Coordinates of C-alpha atoms in Angstrom, one line a residue:
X751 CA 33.5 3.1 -9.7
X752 CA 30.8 1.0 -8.1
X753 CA 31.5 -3.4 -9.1
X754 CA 28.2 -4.0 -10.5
X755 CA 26.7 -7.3 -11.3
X756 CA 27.4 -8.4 -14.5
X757 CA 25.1 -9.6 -17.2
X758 CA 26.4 -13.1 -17.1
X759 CA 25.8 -12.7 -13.2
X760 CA 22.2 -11.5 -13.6
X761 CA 22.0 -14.4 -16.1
X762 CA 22.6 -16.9 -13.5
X763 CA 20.7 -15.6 -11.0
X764 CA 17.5 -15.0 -13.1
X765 CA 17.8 -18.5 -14.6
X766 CA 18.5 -19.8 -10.9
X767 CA 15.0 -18.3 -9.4
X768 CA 12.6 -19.6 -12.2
X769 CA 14.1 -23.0 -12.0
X770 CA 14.0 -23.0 -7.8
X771 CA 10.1 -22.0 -8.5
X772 CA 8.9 -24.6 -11.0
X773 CA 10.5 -27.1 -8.1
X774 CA 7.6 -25.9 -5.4
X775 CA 10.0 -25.2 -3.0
X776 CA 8.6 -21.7 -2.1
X777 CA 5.1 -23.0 -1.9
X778 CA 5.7 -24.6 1.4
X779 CA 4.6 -22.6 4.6
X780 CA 7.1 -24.2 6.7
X781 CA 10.0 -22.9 4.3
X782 CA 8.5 -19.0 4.2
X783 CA 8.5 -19.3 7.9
X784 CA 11.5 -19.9 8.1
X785 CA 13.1 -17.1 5.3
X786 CA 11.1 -15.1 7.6
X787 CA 12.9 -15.9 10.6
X788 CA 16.4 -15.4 9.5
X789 CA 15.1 -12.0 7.8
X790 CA 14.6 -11.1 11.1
X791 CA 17.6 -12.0 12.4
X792 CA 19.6 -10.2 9.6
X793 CA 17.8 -6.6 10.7
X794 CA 18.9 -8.1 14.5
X795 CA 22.0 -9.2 14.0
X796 CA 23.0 -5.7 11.8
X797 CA 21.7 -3.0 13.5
X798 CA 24.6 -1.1 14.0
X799 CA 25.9 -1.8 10.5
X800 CA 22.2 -0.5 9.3
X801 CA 22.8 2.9 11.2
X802 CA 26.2 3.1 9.6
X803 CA 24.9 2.5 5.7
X804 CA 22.4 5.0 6.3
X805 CA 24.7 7.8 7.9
X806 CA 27.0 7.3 5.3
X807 CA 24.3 7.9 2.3
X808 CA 22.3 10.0 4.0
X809 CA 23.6 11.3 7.1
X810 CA 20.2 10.0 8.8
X811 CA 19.7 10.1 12.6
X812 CA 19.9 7.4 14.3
X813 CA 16.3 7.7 15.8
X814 CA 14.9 8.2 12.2
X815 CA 16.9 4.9 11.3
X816 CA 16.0 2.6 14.2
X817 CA 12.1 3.8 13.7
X818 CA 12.2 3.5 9.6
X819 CA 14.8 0.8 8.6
X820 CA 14.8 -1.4 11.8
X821 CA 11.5 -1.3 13.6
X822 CA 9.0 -1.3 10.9
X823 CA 10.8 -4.2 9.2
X824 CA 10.7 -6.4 11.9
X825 CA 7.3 -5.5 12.9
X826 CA 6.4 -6.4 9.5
X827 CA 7.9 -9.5 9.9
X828 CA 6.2 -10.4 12.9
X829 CA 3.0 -9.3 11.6
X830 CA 3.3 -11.8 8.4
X831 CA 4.6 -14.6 10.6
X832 CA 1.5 -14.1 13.1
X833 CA -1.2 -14.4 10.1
X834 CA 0.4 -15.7 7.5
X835 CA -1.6 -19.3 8.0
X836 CA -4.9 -17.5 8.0
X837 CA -3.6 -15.6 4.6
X838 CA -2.3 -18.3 3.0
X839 CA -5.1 -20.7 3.8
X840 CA -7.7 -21.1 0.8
X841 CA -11.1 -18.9 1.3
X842 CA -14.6 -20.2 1.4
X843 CA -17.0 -17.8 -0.9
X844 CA -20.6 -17.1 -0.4
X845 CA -21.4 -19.0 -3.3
X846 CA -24.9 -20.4 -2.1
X847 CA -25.6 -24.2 -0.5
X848 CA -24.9 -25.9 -3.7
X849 CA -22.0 -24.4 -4.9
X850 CA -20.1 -23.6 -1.6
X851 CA -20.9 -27.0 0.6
X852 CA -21.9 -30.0 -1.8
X853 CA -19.2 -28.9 -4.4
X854 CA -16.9 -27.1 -2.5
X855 CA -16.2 -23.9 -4.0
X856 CA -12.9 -22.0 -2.8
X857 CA -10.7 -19.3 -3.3
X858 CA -6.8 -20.6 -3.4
X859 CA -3.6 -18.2 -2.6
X860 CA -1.3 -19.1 -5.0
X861 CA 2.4 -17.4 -5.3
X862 CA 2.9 -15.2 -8.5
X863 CA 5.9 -16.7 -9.4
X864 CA 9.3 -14.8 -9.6
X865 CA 9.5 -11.4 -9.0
X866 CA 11.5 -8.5 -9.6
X867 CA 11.7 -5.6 -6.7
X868 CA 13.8 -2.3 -7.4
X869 CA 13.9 -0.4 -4.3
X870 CA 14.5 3.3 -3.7
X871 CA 17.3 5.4 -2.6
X872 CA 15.4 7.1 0.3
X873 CA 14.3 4.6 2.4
X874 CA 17.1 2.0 0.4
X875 CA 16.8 -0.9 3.2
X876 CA 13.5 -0.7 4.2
X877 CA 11.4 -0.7 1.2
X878 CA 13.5 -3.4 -0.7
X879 CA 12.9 -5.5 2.4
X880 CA 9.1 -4.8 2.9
X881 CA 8.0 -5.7 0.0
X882 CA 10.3 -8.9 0.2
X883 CA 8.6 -9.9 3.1
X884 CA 5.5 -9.8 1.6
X885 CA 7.1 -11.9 -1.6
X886 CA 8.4 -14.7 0.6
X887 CA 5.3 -14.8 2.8
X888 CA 3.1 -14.8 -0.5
X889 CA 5.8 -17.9 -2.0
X890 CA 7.5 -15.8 -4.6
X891 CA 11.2 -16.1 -5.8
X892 CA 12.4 -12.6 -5.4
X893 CA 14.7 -10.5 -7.8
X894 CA 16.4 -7.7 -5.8
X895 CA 17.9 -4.5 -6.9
X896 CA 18.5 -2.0 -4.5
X897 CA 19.0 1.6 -5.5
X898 CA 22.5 2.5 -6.9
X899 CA 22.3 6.5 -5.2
X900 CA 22.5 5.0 -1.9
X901 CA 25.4 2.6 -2.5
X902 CA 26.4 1.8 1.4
X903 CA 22.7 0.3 1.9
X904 CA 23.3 -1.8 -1.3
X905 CA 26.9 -2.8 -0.4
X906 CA 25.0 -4.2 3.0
X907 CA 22.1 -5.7 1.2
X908 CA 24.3 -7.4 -1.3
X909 CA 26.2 -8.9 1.3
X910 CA 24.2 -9.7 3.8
X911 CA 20.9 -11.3 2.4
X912 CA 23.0 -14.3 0.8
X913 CA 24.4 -14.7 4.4
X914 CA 20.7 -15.4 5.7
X915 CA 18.0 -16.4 3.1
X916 CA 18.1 -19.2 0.7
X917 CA 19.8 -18.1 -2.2
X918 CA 18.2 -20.2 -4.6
X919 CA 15.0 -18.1 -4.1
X920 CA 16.5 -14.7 -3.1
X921 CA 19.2 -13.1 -5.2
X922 CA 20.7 -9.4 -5.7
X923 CA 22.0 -7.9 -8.1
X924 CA 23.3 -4.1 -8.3
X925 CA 23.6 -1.9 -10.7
X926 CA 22.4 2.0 -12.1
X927 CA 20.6 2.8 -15.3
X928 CA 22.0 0.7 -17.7
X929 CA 22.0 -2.4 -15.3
X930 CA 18.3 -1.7 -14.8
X931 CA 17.5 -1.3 -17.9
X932 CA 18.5 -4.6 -19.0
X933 CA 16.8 -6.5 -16.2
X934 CA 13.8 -4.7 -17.0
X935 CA 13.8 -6.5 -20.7
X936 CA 13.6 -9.8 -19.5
X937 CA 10.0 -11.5 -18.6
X938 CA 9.1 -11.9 -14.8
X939 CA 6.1 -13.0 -13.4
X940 CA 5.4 -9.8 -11.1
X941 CA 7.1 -6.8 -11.2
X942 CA 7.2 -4.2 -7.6
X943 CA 8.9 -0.7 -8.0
X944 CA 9.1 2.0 -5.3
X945 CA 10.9 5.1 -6.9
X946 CA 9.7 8.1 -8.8
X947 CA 6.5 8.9 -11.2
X948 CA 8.8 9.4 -13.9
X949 CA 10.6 5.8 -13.8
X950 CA 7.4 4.2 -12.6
X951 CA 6.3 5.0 -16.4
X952 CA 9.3 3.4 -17.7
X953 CA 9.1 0.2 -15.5
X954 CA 5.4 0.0 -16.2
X955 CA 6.2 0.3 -20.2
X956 CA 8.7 -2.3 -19.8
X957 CA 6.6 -4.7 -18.1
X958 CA 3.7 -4.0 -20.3
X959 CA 5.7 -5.6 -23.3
X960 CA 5.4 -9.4 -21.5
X961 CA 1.6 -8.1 -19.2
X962 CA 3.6 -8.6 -16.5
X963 CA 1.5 -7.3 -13.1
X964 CA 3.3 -4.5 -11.5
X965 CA 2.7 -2.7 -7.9
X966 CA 4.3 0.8 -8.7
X967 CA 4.7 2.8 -5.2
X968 CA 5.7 6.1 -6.4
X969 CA 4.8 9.5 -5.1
X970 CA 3.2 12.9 -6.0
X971 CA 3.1 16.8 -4.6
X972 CA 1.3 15.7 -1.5
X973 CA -0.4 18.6 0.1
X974 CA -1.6 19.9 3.3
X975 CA -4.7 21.5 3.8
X976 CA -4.8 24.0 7.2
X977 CA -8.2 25.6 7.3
X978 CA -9.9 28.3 9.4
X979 CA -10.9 25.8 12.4
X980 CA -7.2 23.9 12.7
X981 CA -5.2 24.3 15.6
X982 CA -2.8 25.9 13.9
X983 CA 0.4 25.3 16.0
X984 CA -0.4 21.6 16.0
X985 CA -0.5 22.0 12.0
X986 CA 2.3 23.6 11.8
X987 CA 4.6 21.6 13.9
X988 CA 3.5 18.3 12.3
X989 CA 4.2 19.8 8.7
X990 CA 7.5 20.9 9.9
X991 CA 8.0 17.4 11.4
X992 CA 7.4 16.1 8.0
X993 CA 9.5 18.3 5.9
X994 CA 12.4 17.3 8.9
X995 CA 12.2 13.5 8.9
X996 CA 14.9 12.5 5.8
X997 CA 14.9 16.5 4.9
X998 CA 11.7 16.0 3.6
X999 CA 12.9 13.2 0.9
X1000 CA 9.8 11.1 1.5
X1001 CA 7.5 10.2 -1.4
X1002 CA 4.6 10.5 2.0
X1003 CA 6.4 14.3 3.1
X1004 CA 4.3 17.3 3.4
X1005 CA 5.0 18.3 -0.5
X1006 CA 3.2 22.2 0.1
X1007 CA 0.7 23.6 2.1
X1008 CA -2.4 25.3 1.2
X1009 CA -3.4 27.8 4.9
X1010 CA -6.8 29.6 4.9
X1011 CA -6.1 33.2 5.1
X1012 CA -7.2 33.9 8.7
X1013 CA -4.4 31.7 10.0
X1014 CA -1.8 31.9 7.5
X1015 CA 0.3 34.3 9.1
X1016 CA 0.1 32.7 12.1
X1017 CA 0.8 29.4 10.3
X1018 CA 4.0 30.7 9.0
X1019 CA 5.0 32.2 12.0
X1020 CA 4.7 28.8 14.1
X1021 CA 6.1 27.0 11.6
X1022 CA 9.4 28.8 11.2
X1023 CA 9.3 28.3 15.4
X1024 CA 9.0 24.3 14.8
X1025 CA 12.0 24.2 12.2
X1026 CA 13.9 26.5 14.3
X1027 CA 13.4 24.2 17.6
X1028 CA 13.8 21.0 15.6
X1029 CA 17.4 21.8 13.9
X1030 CA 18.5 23.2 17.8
X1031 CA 17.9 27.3 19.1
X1032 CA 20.6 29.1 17.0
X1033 CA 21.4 26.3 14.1
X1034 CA 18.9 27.2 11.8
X1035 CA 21.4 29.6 9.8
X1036 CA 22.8 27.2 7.9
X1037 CA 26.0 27.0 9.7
X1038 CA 24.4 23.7 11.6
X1039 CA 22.4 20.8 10.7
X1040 CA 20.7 20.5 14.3
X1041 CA 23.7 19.1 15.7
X1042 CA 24.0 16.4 13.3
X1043 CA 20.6 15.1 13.5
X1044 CA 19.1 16.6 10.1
X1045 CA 19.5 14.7 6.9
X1046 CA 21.7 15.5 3.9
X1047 CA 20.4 15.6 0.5
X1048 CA 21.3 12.3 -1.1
X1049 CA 23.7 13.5 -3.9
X1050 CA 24.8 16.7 -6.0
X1051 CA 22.8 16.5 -8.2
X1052 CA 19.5 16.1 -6.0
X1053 CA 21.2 19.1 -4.2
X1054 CA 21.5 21.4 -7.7
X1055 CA 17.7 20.3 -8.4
X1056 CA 16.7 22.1 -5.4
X1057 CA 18.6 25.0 -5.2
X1058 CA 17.6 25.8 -9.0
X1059 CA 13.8 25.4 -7.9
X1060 CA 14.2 28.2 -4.9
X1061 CA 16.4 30.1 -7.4
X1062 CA 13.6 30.6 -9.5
X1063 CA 10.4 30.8 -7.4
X1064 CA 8.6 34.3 -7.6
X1065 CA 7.4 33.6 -3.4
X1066 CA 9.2 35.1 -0.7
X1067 CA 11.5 33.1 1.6
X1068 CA 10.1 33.9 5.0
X1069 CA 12.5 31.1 7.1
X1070 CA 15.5 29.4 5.7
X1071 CA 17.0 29.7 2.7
X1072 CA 20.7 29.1 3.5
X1073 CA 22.5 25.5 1.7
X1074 CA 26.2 24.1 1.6
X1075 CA 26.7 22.1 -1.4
X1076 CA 29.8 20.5 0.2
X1077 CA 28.0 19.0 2.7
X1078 CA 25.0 18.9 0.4
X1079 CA 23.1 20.7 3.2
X1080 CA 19.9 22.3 2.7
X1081 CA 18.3 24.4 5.7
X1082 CA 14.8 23.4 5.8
X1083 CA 12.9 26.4 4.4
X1084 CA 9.6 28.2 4.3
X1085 CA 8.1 29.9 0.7
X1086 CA 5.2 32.7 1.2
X1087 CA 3.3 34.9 -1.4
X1088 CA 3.5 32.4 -4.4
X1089 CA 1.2 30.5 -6.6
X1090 CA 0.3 27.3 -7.9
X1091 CA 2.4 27.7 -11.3
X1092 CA 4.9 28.4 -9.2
X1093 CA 9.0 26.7 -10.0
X1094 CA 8.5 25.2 -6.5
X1095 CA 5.0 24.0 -7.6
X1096 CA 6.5 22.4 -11.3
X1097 CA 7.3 19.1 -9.4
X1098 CA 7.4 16.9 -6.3
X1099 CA 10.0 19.0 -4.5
X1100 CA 11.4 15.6 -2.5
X1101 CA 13.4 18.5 -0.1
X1102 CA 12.9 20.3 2.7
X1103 CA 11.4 23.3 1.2
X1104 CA 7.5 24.2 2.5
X1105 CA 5.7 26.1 -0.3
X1106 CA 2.7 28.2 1.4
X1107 CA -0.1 28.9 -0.5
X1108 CA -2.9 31.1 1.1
X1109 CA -6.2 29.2 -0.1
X1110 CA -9.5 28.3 1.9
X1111 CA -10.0 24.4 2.1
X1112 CA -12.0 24.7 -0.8
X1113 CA -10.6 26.4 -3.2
X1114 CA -7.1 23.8 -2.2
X1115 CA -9.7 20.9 -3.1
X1116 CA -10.4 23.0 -6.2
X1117 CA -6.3 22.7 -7.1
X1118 CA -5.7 19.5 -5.8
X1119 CA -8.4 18.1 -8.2
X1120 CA -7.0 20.0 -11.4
X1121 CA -3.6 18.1 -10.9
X1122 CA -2.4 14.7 -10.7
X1123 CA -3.7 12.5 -7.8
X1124 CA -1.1 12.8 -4.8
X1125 CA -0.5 10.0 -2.7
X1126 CA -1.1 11.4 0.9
X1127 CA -3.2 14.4 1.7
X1128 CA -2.6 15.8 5.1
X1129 CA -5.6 17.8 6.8
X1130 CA -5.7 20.0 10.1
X1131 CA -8.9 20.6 10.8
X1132 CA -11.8 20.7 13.8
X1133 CA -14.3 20.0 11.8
X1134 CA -15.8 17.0 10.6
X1135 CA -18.2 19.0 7.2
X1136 CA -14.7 20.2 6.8
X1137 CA -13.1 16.6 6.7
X1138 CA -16.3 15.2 4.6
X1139 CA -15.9 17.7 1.6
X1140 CA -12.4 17.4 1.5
X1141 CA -12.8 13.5 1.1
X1142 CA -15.4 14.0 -1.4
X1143 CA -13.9 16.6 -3.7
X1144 CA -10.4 15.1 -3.4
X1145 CA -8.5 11.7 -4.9
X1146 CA -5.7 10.4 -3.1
X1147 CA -3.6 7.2 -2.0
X1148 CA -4.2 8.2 1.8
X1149 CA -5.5 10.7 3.8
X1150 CA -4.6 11.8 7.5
X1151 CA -6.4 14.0 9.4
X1152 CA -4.6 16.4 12.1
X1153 CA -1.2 14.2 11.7
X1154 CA 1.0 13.0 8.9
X1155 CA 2.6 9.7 7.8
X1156 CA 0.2 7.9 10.1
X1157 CA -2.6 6.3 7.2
X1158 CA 0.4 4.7 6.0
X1159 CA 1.6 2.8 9.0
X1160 CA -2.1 1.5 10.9
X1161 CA -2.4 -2.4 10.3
X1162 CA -5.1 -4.1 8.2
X1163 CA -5.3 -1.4 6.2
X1164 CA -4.1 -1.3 2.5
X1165 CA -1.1 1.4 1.4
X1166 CA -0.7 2.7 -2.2
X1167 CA -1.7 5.8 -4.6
X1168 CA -3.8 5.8 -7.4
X1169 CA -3.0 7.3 -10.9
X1170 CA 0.3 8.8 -11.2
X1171 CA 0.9 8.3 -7.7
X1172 CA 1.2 4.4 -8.0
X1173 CA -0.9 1.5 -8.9
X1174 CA -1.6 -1.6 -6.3
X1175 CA -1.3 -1.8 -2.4
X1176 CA 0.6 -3.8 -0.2
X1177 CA 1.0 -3.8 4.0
X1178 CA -0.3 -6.5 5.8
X1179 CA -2.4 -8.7 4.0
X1180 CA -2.5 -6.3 1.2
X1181 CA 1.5 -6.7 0.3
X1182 CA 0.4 -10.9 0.9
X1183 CA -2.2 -10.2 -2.2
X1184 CA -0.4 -8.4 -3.8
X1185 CA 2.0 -11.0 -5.0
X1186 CA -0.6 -13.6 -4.7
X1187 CA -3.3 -15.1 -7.3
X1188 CA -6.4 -15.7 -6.5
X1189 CA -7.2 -19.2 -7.9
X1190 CA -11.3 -20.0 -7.8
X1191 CA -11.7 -23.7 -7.6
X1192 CA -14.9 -25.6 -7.7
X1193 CA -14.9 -29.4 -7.2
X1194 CA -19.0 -30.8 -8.2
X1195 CA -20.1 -33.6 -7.1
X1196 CA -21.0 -36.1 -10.2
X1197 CA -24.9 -36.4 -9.6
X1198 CA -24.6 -33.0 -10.0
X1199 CA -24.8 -34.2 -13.8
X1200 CA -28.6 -34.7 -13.1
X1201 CA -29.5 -31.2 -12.0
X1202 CA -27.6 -29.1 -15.0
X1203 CA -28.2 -31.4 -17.6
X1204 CA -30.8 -28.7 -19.2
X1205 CA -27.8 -27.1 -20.2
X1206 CA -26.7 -29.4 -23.4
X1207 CA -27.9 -29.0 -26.7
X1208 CA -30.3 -29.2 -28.3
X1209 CA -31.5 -26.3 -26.5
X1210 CA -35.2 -26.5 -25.5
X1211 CA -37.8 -23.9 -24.4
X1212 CA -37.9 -25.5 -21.3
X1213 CA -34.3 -25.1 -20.9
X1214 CA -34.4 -21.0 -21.5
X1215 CA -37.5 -20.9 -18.6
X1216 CA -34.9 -22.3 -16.0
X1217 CA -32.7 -19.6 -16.7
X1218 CA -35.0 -17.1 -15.8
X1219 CA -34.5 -14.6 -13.2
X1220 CA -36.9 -14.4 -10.0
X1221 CA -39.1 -11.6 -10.3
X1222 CA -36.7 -8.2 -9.4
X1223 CA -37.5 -6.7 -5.9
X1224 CA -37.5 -3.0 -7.9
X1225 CA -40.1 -1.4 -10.2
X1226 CA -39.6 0.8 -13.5
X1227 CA -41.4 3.5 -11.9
X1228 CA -38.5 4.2 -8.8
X1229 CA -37.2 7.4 -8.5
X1230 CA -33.8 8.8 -7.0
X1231 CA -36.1 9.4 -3.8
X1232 CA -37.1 6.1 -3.6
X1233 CA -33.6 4.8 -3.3
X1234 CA -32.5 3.6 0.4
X1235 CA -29.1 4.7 0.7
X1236 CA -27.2 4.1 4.5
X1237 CA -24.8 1.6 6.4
X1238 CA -26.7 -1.5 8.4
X1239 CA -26.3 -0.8 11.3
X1240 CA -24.2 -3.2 13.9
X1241 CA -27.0 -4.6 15.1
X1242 CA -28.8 -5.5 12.1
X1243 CA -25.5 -6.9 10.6
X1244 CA -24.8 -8.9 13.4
X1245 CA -28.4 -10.0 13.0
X1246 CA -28.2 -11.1 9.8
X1247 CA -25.2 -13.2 10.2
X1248 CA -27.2 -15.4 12.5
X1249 CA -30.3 -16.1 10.3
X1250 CA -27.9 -16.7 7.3
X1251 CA -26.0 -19.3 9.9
X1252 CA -29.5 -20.2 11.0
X1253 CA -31.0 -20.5 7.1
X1254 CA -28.3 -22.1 6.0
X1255 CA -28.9 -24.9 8.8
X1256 CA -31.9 -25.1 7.9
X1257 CA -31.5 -25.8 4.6
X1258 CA -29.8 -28.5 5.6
X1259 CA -32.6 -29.9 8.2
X1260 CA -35.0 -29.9 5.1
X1261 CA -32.7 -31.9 3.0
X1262 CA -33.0 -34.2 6.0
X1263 CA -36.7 -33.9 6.6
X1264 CA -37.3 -35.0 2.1
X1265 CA -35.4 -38.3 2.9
X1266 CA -37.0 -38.6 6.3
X1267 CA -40.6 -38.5 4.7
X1268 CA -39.5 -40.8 1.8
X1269 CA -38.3 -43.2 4.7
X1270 CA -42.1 -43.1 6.3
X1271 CA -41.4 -39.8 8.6
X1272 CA -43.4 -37.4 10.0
X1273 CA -44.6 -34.7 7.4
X1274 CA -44.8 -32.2 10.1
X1275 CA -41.4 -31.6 10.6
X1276 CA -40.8 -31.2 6.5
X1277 CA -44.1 -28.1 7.2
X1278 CA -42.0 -26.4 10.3
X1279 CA -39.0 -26.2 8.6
X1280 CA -40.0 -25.1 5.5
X1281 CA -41.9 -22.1 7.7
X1282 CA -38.9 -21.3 9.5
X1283 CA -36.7 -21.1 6.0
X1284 CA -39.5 -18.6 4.3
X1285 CA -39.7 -16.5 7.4
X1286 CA -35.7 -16.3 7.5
X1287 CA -35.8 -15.3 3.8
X1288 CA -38.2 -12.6 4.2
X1289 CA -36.2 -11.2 7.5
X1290 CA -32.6 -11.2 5.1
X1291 CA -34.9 -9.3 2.5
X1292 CA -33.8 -11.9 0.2

């Protein structure tokens, strides 16, 4: 039996981080740096101890290892240490002259405080680690609990992160339901959980009880969507790709695919070519695993789930099929002639099992929107009314056209799903956010008194006439016709960037010109600028 932290333990450690934050120690950008640093060193230094955690739990490949646990991370550290000064610095909002430049209005990044991340048992190093980059770039005190089902990845987290990162504001602590459980009843200031729908509801429950924010990264029965104009061998090796990489135990897999009629024969014959090719000619019977390169489900139970699933499906099995629950082997497997109430259909399979469901691109939009939002839909498609009516009769956390996985990994751009998929983003400057608040401060200047005095009681009518609205740039009569609906183009957006700058100079040449003329000036220059200001208002449309 697995030594898990004890509550006296998890005691000390929760008391430790709270009292390491209310010193300010995490707030310093030098210090994050630096956590940042050694984090990278500890995927450096570890690589081969990585690959070994992970073939233990999972019997993952060591490509699929070195691209998901060991790459991405330390891209993601690089990343945050190349922009973390521009994400941390405070923000300048378009509050007009008077509030933004005389009394300096701004937008402050402030940490959340302590945090609390449970990780998953699928990707167990990487997404505890990710989102811990984004917590120590942000200045958070970080909670760790990696996943119990993948206990070599904990054993190495557990001992490797006190061996590198300031364990006054990083601890771990392991343990499995109960463990969790009890950590989940204490307060935290931010709470981020990457793990199923079904737990995400108990975390999010949990947290409610002290409003704790929470980012929950869960999942969903992400579909594909092959329609009549795809290139269908290109669809079908990329969904086969996806159900491969981790045997298809990725919240972001290929969950099942919905294949317009006049290629879904075709579809399934390619595809059964793709898994065949992938595992190695001749080890798709179930007798190999692709010469040791195909994933293992991650325990028995996982590996019962399954097998009761394709037990009970009313489809036919047209490729695979074939399992060894000693090795907890499942042969990646392809599911015709079935419906959408199908067993395999009841949940998010989180297998290698490919449901096919013969549907045009419609009537998949039509199913997809009857069900809970997914967090990835993957469309193959050559044509672009095709990809517009899927985006507008569709919800999803992502969508990917012609590929899979890839929405999720393209900087600057926020990852997360919406409803029972998850709540919040994170990536990038997103993940920075994410355990970051935004504090607005405004700092007025105190002859400012003089200008918003009208605001003290007793209230006069002249008072209510200030607060009036300039007259509305719309009439009563407008119709739906009458609306102008359209992106600026680049142009005109670059264009308007420049008569802002130039307004906004302006502005400040009149100030200028009013003292000039009380000091005896010309009144000429006070007429040219104000000309140049009213014909820079009427160009912004303002």
């Amino acid at each position: 039996m697995a030594m898990y932290s004890t509550p006296a333990q998890v005691e000390a450690d929760y008391t430790t981080l709270f009292k390491t934050f209310s010193t300010g120690k995490t707030k310093n950008i030098a210090w994050r740096k630096l956590q940042l640093k050694r984090l990278w060193y500890l995927i450096n230094d570890n690589q081969d101890d990585i690959i070994s955690a992970l073939r233990a739990d999972l019997n993952r490949p060591v490509f699929e290892t070195f691209a998901s646990e060991i790459r991405s991370v330390k891209d993601h550290i690089l990343e945050y240490l190349d922009r973390i000064d521009e994400w941390a610095a405070d923000e300048i909002p378009n509050a007009g002259f008077l509030f933004t430049r005389l009394a300096g209005a701004r937008i402050r990044k402030e940490p959340l405080g302590v945090t609390l991340i449970i990780g998953p048992w699928n990707y167990p190093i990487s997404l505890i680690l990710q989102p811990l980059i984004a917590a120590i770039a942000a200045g958070c005190c970080a909670l760790i609990k990696p996943s119990e089902v993948a206990p070599a990845s904990e054993q190495f987290l557990a001992a490797q992160i006190p061996r590198y990162l300031d364990t006054d504001a990083v601890r771990v602590v392991t343990g499995g339901i109960e463990e969790t459980t009890r950590l989940l009843e204490k307060r935290y200031d931010h709470i981020f959980f990457t793990g199923s729908t079904k737990v995400g509801k108990v975390v999010q429950a949990a947290a409610a009880k002290h409003l704790t924010p929470t980012v929950l990264e869960l999942g969903g029965q992400g579909p594909s969507i092959v329609t009549d104009t795809a290139d269908v061998d290109m669809a079908a090796k990329r969904c086969a790709y996806a159900k491969f990489v981790n045997a298809g135990q990725i919240c972001l897999s290929v969950n099942h695919a919905f294949v317009d009629p006049k290629v879904y024969d075709e579809f399934l014959e390619r595809t059964a070519y793709w898994f065949e090719a992938f595992l190695g000619k001749g080890k798709g019977s179930g007798e190999g695993d692709g010469n040791g390169e195909f994933c293992r489900i991650v325990n028995e139970r996982n590996w019962e789930r399954l097998t009761e699933l394709l037990g009970r499906t009313k489809g036919r099995i047209v490729y695979g099929g074939k399992n060894n629950r000693e090795r907890k082997y499942i042969q990646p497997t392809i599911i015709s002639e079935l419906t959408s109430t199908d067993s395999l259909m009841s949940e998010e399979l989180f297998g290698p099992y490919l449901p096919v469901i013969k549907a045009s691109y419609q009537e998949a939009c039509r199913i997809i929107s009857t069900g809970e939002h997914p967090l990835a839909i993957y469309l193959f498609t050559r044509s672009t009314s095709q990809i517009s009516y899927v985006l507008n009769n569709t919800t999803s956390g992502g969508l990917t056209v012609n590929d899979v996985f890839l929405h999720a990994s393209i900087r600057n751009t926020p990852f997360g799903g919406v409803g029972h998929s998850g709540t919040g983003y994170y990536h990038g400057k997103y993940g920075f956010l994410a355990f970051s608040q935004l504090r607005a401060v405004v700092h007025p200047p105190s002859w400012l008194e003089r200008v918003v005095s009208f605001r003290y009681p007793p209230y006069t009518a002249n008072a209510i006439r200030k607060l009036e609205l300039r007259k509305v740039p719309f009439s009563r009569e407008e119709r739906i016709e009458d609306q102008s609906v359209g992106k600026m183009s680049r142009g005109l957006q670059v264009l308007r960037w420049w008569l802002g700058r130039l307004g906004r100079i302006a502005t400040i040449a009149l100030l200028l010109a009013l003292i000039d003329k009380r000091m005896g000036g010309q009144p000429w220059i006070l007429q040219v600028l104000v000309d140049f200001v009213a014909k820079s208002r009427q160009t912004l449309g303002q």
